[in-house]
PDB file of C-alpha atoms in Angstrom:
ATOM      1  CA  GLY A   8      -0.074   0.045   0.039  1.00  0.00           C
ATOM      2  CA  ILE A   9       0.839   3.640  -0.187  1.00  0.00           C
ATOM      3  CA  GLN A  10       3.323   4.973   2.333  1.00  0.00           C
ATOM      4  CA  VAL A  11       2.914   8.383   3.884  1.00  0.00           C
ATOM      5  CA  GLU A  12       5.899   9.882   5.960  1.00  0.00           C
ATOM      6  CA  GLN A  13       5.778  12.978   7.931  1.00  0.00           C
ATOM      7  CA  SER A  14       8.616  15.009   9.339  1.00  0.00           C
ATOM      8  CA  PRO A  15       9.707  16.068  11.937  1.00  0.00           C
ATOM      9  CA  PRO A  16       7.871  13.747  14.373  1.00  0.00           C
ATOM     10  CA  ASP A  17       8.063  16.479  17.112  1.00  0.00           C
ATOM     11  CA  LEU A  18       8.517  20.288  16.967  1.00  0.00           C
ATOM     12  CA  ILE A  19       8.693  22.681  19.807  1.00  0.00           C
ATOM     13  CA  LEU A  20       8.148  26.296  18.874  1.00  0.00           C
ATOM     14  CA  GLN A  21       8.273  29.585  20.679  1.00  0.00           C
ATOM     15  CA  GLU A  22       5.227  31.758  20.166  1.00  0.00           C
ATOM     16  CA  GLY A  23       5.583  33.778  17.120  1.00  0.00           C
ATOM     17  CA  ALA A  24       8.004  31.451  15.298  1.00  0.00           C
ATOM     18  CA  ASN A  25       7.487  30.040  11.788  1.00  0.00           C
ATOM     19  CA  SER A  26       7.757  26.430  10.841  1.00  0.00           C
ATOM     20  CA  THR A  27       7.314  24.006   7.975  1.00  0.00           C
ATOM     21  CA  LEU A  28       6.009  20.347   8.233  1.00  0.00           C
ATOM     22  CA  ARG A  29       6.660  17.975   5.417  1.00  0.00           C
ATOM     23  CA  CYS A  30       4.602  15.061   4.064  1.00  0.00           C
ATOM     24  CA  ASN A  31       6.083  12.518   1.553  1.00  0.00           C
ATOM     25  CA  PHE A  32       4.068   9.924  -0.180  1.00  0.00           C
ATOM     26  CA  SER A  33       5.158   6.898  -2.152  1.00  0.00           C
ATOM     27  CA  ASP A  34       2.600   6.799  -5.096  1.00  0.00           C
ATOM     28  CA  SER A  35       0.119   8.808  -7.137  1.00  0.00           C
ATOM     29  CA  VAL A  36      -2.820   9.858  -5.193  1.00  0.00           C
ATOM     30  CA  ASN A  37      -6.151  11.443  -5.890  1.00  0.00           C
ATOM     31  CA  ASN A  38      -5.896  14.139  -3.155  1.00  0.00           C
ATOM     32  CA  LEU A  39      -4.065  15.053  -0.039  1.00  0.00           C
ATOM     33  CA  GLN A  40      -5.560  16.580   3.105  1.00  0.00           C
ATOM     34  CA  TRP A  41      -3.938  18.271   6.088  1.00  0.00           C
ATOM     35  CA  PHE A  42      -5.514  17.993   9.534  1.00  0.00           C
ATOM     36  CA  HIS A  43      -5.011  19.496  12.939  1.00  0.00           C
ATOM     37  CA  GLN A  44      -5.895  17.373  15.956  1.00  0.00           C
ATOM     38  CA  ASN A  45      -6.446  19.527  19.001  1.00  0.00           C
ATOM     39  CA  PRO A  46      -5.596  18.497  22.493  1.00  0.00           C
ATOM     40  CA  TRP A  47      -9.257  17.417  22.894  1.00  0.00           C
ATOM     41  CA  GLY A  48      -8.968  14.966  20.099  1.00  0.00           C
ATOM     42  CA  GLN A  49     -10.980  16.915  17.511  1.00  0.00           C
ATOM     43  CA  LEU A  50      -9.698  16.476  13.842  1.00  0.00           C
ATOM     44  CA  ILE A  51     -10.078  19.738  11.937  1.00  0.00           C
ATOM     45  CA  ASN A  52      -9.684  19.698   8.200  1.00  0.00           C
ATOM     46  CA  LEU A  53      -7.169  22.312   7.306  1.00  0.00           C
ATOM     47  CA  PHE A  54      -6.512  21.898   3.631  1.00  0.00           C
ATOM     48  CA  TYR A  55      -7.743  19.775   0.821  1.00  0.00           C
ATOM     49  CA  ILE A  56      -4.753  20.175  -1.598  1.00  0.00           C
ATOM     50  CA  PRO A  57      -4.063  17.538  -4.261  1.00  0.00           C
ATOM     51  CA  SER A  58      -1.768  20.159  -5.896  1.00  0.00           C
ATOM     52  CA  GLY A  59      -0.717  23.771  -5.917  1.00  0.00           C
ATOM     53  CA  THR A  60      -0.718  26.224  -3.074  1.00  0.00           C
ATOM     54  CA  LYS A  61      -3.476  27.421  -0.664  1.00  0.00           C
ATOM     55  CA  GLN A  62      -3.552  29.925   2.104  1.00  0.00           C
ATOM     56  CA  ASN A  63      -5.728  30.154   5.181  1.00  0.00           C
ATOM     57  CA  GLY A  64      -4.700  32.862   7.569  1.00  0.00           C
ATOM     58  CA  ARG A  65      -1.438  32.070   9.171  1.00  0.00           C
ATOM     59  CA  LEU A  66      -1.506  28.625   7.624  1.00  0.00           C
ATOM     60  CA  SER A  67      -0.582  27.664   4.060  1.00  0.00           C
ATOM     61  CA  ALA A  68       0.200  24.487   2.180  1.00  0.00           C
ATOM     62  CA  THR A  69       1.794  23.412  -1.021  1.00  0.00           C
ATOM     63  CA  THR A  70       1.556  20.101  -2.761  1.00  0.00           C
ATOM     64  CA  VAL A  71       3.905  19.172  -5.601  1.00  0.00           C
ATOM     65  CA  ALA A  72       2.260  16.065  -6.752  1.00  0.00           C
ATOM     66  CA  THR A  73       4.792  15.169  -9.370  1.00  0.00           C
ATOM     67  CA  GLU A  74       7.488  14.994  -6.698  1.00  0.00           C
ATOM     68  CA  ARG A  75       5.104  13.349  -4.115  1.00  0.00           C
ATOM     69  CA  TYR A  76       5.392  15.827  -1.311  1.00  0.00           C
ATOM     70  CA  SER A  77       3.522  18.410   0.504  1.00  0.00           C
ATOM     71  CA  LEU A  78       4.450  21.108   2.863  1.00  0.00           C
ATOM     72  CA  LEU A  79       2.436  22.819   5.636  1.00  0.00           C
ATOM     73  CA  TYR A  80       3.670  26.279   6.798  1.00  0.00           C
ATOM     74  CA  ILE A  81       2.711  27.731  10.015  1.00  0.00           C
ATOM     75  CA  SER A  82       3.700  31.469  10.348  1.00  0.00           C
ATOM     76  CA  SER A  83       3.627  33.558  13.552  1.00  0.00           C
ATOM     77  CA  SER A  84       2.662  30.466  15.684  1.00  0.00           C
ATOM     78  CA  GLN A  85       0.297  30.807  18.663  1.00  0.00           C
ATOM     79  CA  THR A  86      -0.251  28.543  21.555  1.00  0.00           C
ATOM     80  CA  THR A  87      -3.578  27.389  20.056  1.00  0.00           C
ATOM     81  CA  ASP A  88      -1.555  25.927  17.108  1.00  0.00           C
ATOM     82  CA  SER A  89      -0.413  23.287  19.459  1.00  0.00           C
ATOM     83  CA  GLY A  90      -1.523  19.722  18.639  1.00  0.00           C
ATOM     84  CA  VAL A  91      -0.825  16.989  16.162  1.00  0.00           C
ATOM     85  CA  TYR A  92      -0.714  17.713  12.451  1.00  0.00           C
ATOM     86  CA  PHE A  93      -1.704  14.831  10.145  1.00  0.00           C
ATOM     87  CA  CYS A  94      -1.255  14.489   6.392  1.00  0.00           C
ATOM     88  CA  ALA A  95      -3.510  12.056   4.758  1.00  0.00           C
ATOM     89  CA  VAL A  96      -3.657  10.938   1.109  1.00  0.00           C
ATOM     90  CA  GLU A  97      -6.665   9.381  -0.676  1.00  0.00           C
ATOM     91  CA  VAL A  98      -6.135   5.892  -1.899  1.00  0.00           C
ATOM     92  CA  THR A  99      -6.812   5.689  -5.563  1.00  0.00           C
ATOM     93  CA  ASP A 100      -9.946   3.815  -6.603  1.00  0.00           C
ATOM     94  CA  SER A 101     -11.444   3.959  -3.110  1.00  0.00           C
ATOM     95  CA  TRP A 102     -14.356   5.786  -1.620  1.00  0.00           C
ATOM     96  CA  GLY A 103     -12.320   8.526  -0.267  1.00  0.00           C
ATOM     97  CA  LYS A 104     -10.382   6.136   1.862  1.00  0.00           C
ATOM     98  CA  LEU A 105      -7.422   8.017   3.552  1.00  0.00           C
ATOM     99  CA  GLN A 106      -4.011   6.726   4.370  1.00  0.00           C
ATOM    100  CA  PHE A 107      -2.674   8.841   7.285  1.00  0.00           C
ATOM    101  CA  GLY A 108       0.911   9.693   8.070  1.00  0.00           C
ATOM    102  CA  ALA A 109       2.131   9.255  11.717  1.00  0.00           C
ATOM    103  CA  GLY A 110       1.650  12.953  12.389  1.00  0.00           C
ATOM    104  CA  THR A 111       3.880  15.759  13.713  1.00  0.00           C
ATOM    105  CA  GLN A 112       3.307  16.605  17.394  1.00  0.00           C
ATOM    106  CA  VAL A 113       3.627  20.540  17.665  1.00  0.00           C
ATOM    107  CA  VAL A 114       3.927  22.340  20.979  1.00  0.00           C
ATOM    108  CA  VAL A 115       3.929  26.113  20.931  1.00  0.00           C
ATOM    109  CA  THR A 116       5.324  27.690  24.104  1.00  0.00           C
ATOM    110  CA  PRO A 117       4.450  31.168  25.418  1.00  0.00           C
TER     111      PRO A 117
ATOM    112  CA  ASP B  23     -22.767  24.565  12.609  1.00  0.00           C
ATOM    113  CA  ALA B  24     -21.571  21.039  13.518  1.00  0.00           C
ATOM    114  CA  MET B  25     -21.544  18.679  10.311  1.00  0.00           C
ATOM    115  CA  VAL B  26     -20.705  15.434  12.074  1.00  0.00           C
ATOM    116  CA  ILE B  27     -22.118  14.970  15.633  1.00  0.00           C
ATOM    117  CA  GLN B  28     -21.095  12.057  17.816  1.00  0.00           C
ATOM    118  CA  ASN B  29     -22.676  10.822  21.044  1.00  0.00           C
ATOM    119  CA  PRO B  30     -21.656  10.317  23.639  1.00  0.00           C
ATOM    120  CA  ARG B  31     -18.358  12.296  23.875  1.00  0.00           C
ATOM    121  CA  TYR B  32     -17.165   9.911  26.610  1.00  0.00           C
ATOM    122  CA  GLN B  33     -18.194   6.403  27.227  1.00  0.00           C
ATOM    123  CA  VAL B  34     -17.253   4.083  30.069  1.00  0.00           C
ATOM    124  CA  THR B  35     -18.066   0.353  29.701  1.00  0.00           C
ATOM    125  CA  GLN B  36     -17.197  -2.911  31.337  1.00  0.00           C
ATOM    126  CA  PHE B  37     -15.031  -5.628  30.054  1.00  0.00           C
ATOM    127  CA  GLY B  38     -17.300  -7.679  27.711  1.00  0.00           C
ATOM    128  CA  LYS B  39     -20.379  -5.311  28.084  1.00  0.00           C
ATOM    129  CA  PRO B  40     -21.684  -4.501  24.627  1.00  0.00           C
ATOM    130  CA  VAL B  41     -21.453  -0.760  23.843  1.00  0.00           C
ATOM    131  CA  THR B  42     -22.995   1.426  20.973  1.00  0.00           C
ATOM    132  CA  LEU B  43     -21.531   4.679  19.754  1.00  0.00           C
ATOM    133  CA  SER B  44     -23.616   6.921  17.464  1.00  0.00           C
ATOM    134  CA  CYS B  45     -22.830   9.494  14.711  1.00  0.00           C
ATOM    135  CA  SER B  46     -25.107  11.733  12.603  1.00  0.00           C
ATOM    136  CA  GLN B  47     -24.137  13.938   9.841  1.00  0.00           C
ATOM    137  CA  THR B  48     -25.962  17.016   8.283  1.00  0.00           C
ATOM    138  CA  LEU B  49     -24.163  17.025   4.949  1.00  0.00           C
ATOM    139  CA  ASN B  50     -26.450  14.417   3.494  1.00  0.00           C
ATOM    140  CA  HIS B  51     -23.396  12.577   1.854  1.00  0.00           C
ATOM    141  CA  ASN B  52     -23.876   8.896   0.988  1.00  0.00           C
ATOM    142  CA  VAL B  53     -20.316   7.810   2.494  1.00  0.00           C
ATOM    143  CA  MET B  54     -19.589   7.606   6.089  1.00  0.00           C
ATOM    144  CA  TYR B  55     -16.472   6.308   7.910  1.00  0.00           C
ATOM    145  CA  TRP B  56     -15.687   4.996  11.359  1.00  0.00           C
ATOM    146  CA  TYR B  57     -12.029   5.281  12.585  1.00  0.00           C
ATOM    147  CA  GLN B  58     -10.321   3.886  15.671  1.00  0.00           C
ATOM    148  CA  GLN B  59      -7.481   5.975  17.122  1.00  0.00           C
ATOM    149  CA  LYS B  60      -5.309   4.889  19.955  1.00  0.00           C
ATOM    150  CA  SER B  61      -2.987   7.095  21.953  1.00  0.00           C
ATOM    151  CA  SER B  62      -0.281   8.702  19.993  1.00  0.00           C
ATOM    152  CA  GLN B  63      -1.162   6.959  16.742  1.00  0.00           C
ATOM    153  CA  ALA B  64      -3.042   8.122  13.664  1.00  0.00           C
ATOM    154  CA  PRO B  65      -6.619   7.217  12.978  1.00  0.00           C
ATOM    155  CA  LYS B  66      -7.119   3.678  11.648  1.00  0.00           C
ATOM    156  CA  LEU B  67     -10.160   3.043   9.216  1.00  0.00           C
ATOM    157  CA  LEU B  68     -12.360   0.275  10.573  1.00  0.00           C
ATOM    158  CA  PHE B  69     -15.041   0.333   7.856  1.00  0.00           C
ATOM    159  CA  HIS B  70     -17.195   2.582   5.558  1.00  0.00           C
ATOM    160  CA  TYR B  71     -20.521   2.825   4.014  1.00  0.00           C
ATOM    161  CA  TYR B  72     -21.487   3.955   0.536  1.00  0.00           C
ATOM    162  CA  ASP B  73     -25.249   4.379   1.022  1.00  0.00           C
ATOM    163  CA  LYS B  74     -26.132   1.062   2.740  1.00  0.00           C
ATOM    164  CA  ASP B  75     -23.293  -0.810   1.192  1.00  0.00           C
ATOM    165  CA  PHE B  76     -21.011  -1.891   4.030  1.00  0.00           C
ATOM    166  CA  ASN B  77     -17.278  -2.215   3.575  1.00  0.00           C
ATOM    167  CA  ASN B  78     -15.103  -3.753   6.143  1.00  0.00           C
ATOM    168  CA  GLU B  79     -11.458  -3.284   6.368  1.00  0.00           C
ATOM    169  CA  ALA B  80      -9.673  -6.652   6.114  1.00  0.00           C
ATOM    170  CA  ASP B  81      -8.052  -6.273   9.569  1.00  0.00           C
ATOM    171  CA  THR B  82     -11.156  -5.054  11.340  1.00  0.00           C
ATOM    172  CA  PRO B  83     -12.068  -7.519  14.144  1.00  0.00           C
ATOM    173  CA  ASP B  84     -15.407  -9.262  14.061  1.00  0.00           C
ATOM    174  CA  ASN B  85     -16.069  -7.711  17.472  1.00  0.00           C
ATOM    175  CA  PHE B  86     -16.890  -4.435  15.703  1.00  0.00           C
ATOM    176  CA  GLN B  87     -20.192  -4.216  13.754  1.00  0.00           C
ATOM    177  CA  SER B  88     -21.987  -1.190  12.334  1.00  0.00           C
ATOM    178  CA  ARG B  89     -25.336  -0.230  11.266  1.00  0.00           C
ATOM    179  CA  ARG B  90     -26.694   2.707   9.133  1.00  0.00           C
ATOM    180  CA  PRO B  91     -30.376   2.861   9.262  1.00  0.00           C
ATOM    181  CA  ASN B  92     -30.499   5.995   7.114  1.00  0.00           C
ATOM    182  CA  THR B  93     -28.249   8.456   5.325  1.00  0.00           C
ATOM    183  CA  SER B  94     -27.937  10.631   8.370  1.00  0.00           C
ATOM    184  CA  PHE B  95     -27.164   8.166  11.111  1.00  0.00           C
ATOM    185  CA  CYS B  96     -24.455   5.474  11.657  1.00  0.00           C
ATOM    186  CA  PHE B  97     -23.727   3.306  14.660  1.00  0.00           C
ATOM    187  CA  LEU B  98     -20.618   1.478  15.803  1.00  0.00           C
ATOM    188  CA  ASP B  99     -21.403  -1.661  17.927  1.00  0.00           C
ATOM    189  CA  ILE B 100     -18.731  -3.257  19.896  1.00  0.00           C
ATOM    190  CA  ARG B 101     -20.145  -6.711  20.884  1.00  0.00           C
ATOM    191  CA  SER B 102     -17.570  -7.562  23.657  1.00  0.00           C
ATOM    192  CA  PRO B 103     -15.147  -4.877  24.459  1.00  0.00           C
ATOM    193  CA  GLY B 104     -11.741  -5.762  25.595  1.00  0.00           C
ATOM    194  CA  LEU B 105      -9.153  -3.557  27.326  1.00  0.00           C
ATOM    195  CA  GLY B 106      -7.482  -3.140  23.925  1.00  0.00           C
ATOM    196  CA  ASP B 107     -10.552  -1.553  22.469  1.00  0.00           C
ATOM    197  CA  ALA B 108     -10.100   1.494  24.579  1.00  0.00           C
ATOM    198  CA  ALA B 109      -9.522   4.219  22.163  1.00  0.00           C
ATOM    199  CA  MET B 110     -10.986   7.395  20.560  1.00  0.00           C
ATOM    200  CA  TYR B 111     -13.629   6.518  17.880  1.00  0.00           C
ATOM    201  CA  LEU B 112     -13.973   8.866  15.107  1.00  0.00           C
ATOM    202  CA  CYS B 113     -16.872   9.188  12.525  1.00  0.00           C
ATOM    203  CA  ALA B 114     -16.477  11.191   9.371  1.00  0.00           C
ATOM    204  CA  THR B 115     -18.112  12.055   6.119  1.00  0.00           C
ATOM    205  CA  LEU B 116     -17.277  13.918   2.880  1.00  0.00           C
ATOM    206  CA  GLY B 117     -17.769  17.383   1.921  1.00  0.00           C
ATOM    207  CA  SER B 118     -18.435  18.929  -1.566  1.00  0.00           C
ATOM    208  CA  TYR B 119     -14.959  18.166  -2.772  1.00  0.00           C
ATOM    209  CA  ASN B 120     -14.430  14.860  -1.050  1.00  0.00           C
ATOM    210  CA  GLU B 121     -12.555  16.410   1.813  1.00  0.00           C
ATOM    211  CA  GLN B 122     -13.238  14.519   5.015  1.00  0.00           C
ATOM    212  CA  PHE B 123     -15.065  16.093   7.821  1.00  0.00           C
ATOM    213  CA  PHE B 124     -14.585  14.365  11.340  1.00  0.00           C
ATOM    214  CA  GLY B 125     -16.838  14.393  14.237  1.00  0.00           C
ATOM    215  CA  PRO B 126     -15.502  15.315  17.835  1.00  0.00           C
ATOM    216  CA  GLY B 127     -14.985  11.631  18.535  1.00  0.00           C
ATOM    217  CA  THR B 128     -16.082   9.330  21.303  1.00  0.00           C
ATOM    218  CA  ARG B 129     -13.501   8.494  23.877  1.00  0.00           C
ATOM    219  CA  LEU B 130     -14.041   4.825  25.092  1.00  0.00           C
ATOM    220  CA  THR B 131     -12.889   3.523  28.301  1.00  0.00           C
ATOM    221  CA  VAL B 132     -13.045  -0.135  29.261  1.00  0.00           C
ATOM    222  CA  LEU B 133     -12.879  -1.098  32.850  1.00  0.00           C
TER     223      LEU B 133
END
């Protein structure tokens, strides 16, 4: 099956810092999504981004499908950005079935 | 407005005592998913529905069953919970562009 690798596994940031999270995937995919899981366990869909670049406030994402990677940028980080960030790719010929990466645990300190 | 609703948010059951978790969605999509997430791990798909067509993942234990009485509702039944079934259970559906939207989850404790 398709492999999804995220890096780094853990990240500690001081409030206000910028960071980049990476997701590599091993095969062609229908789409790619980034999620944020908050400390209460809620998974929030950040971006649906099979290719190209999208921005939403302080967050932006870029997917280069031909090179099989995606990047999530967090700018001017805030303590509310803490949590786990998951990258997930849709398996081809499936009903939206997602293969998740292991996640990046982000802690933003005041 | 919440698109995927899960009840209860926290569920405590005893070893071997059947438990049912519920999920409802307001997006009226014909696909729904159930995931299991254990501590410090990624969500793991248990099964999904396309309309009433049930699709089990190959490694989902028989202890887990599901019902979908209509488009909006879906239930996860754990017939005989073991200590290893303690986890967060997440329900999801699809939006207009096939992006997945998750409910807040039900955290299951097995005593």
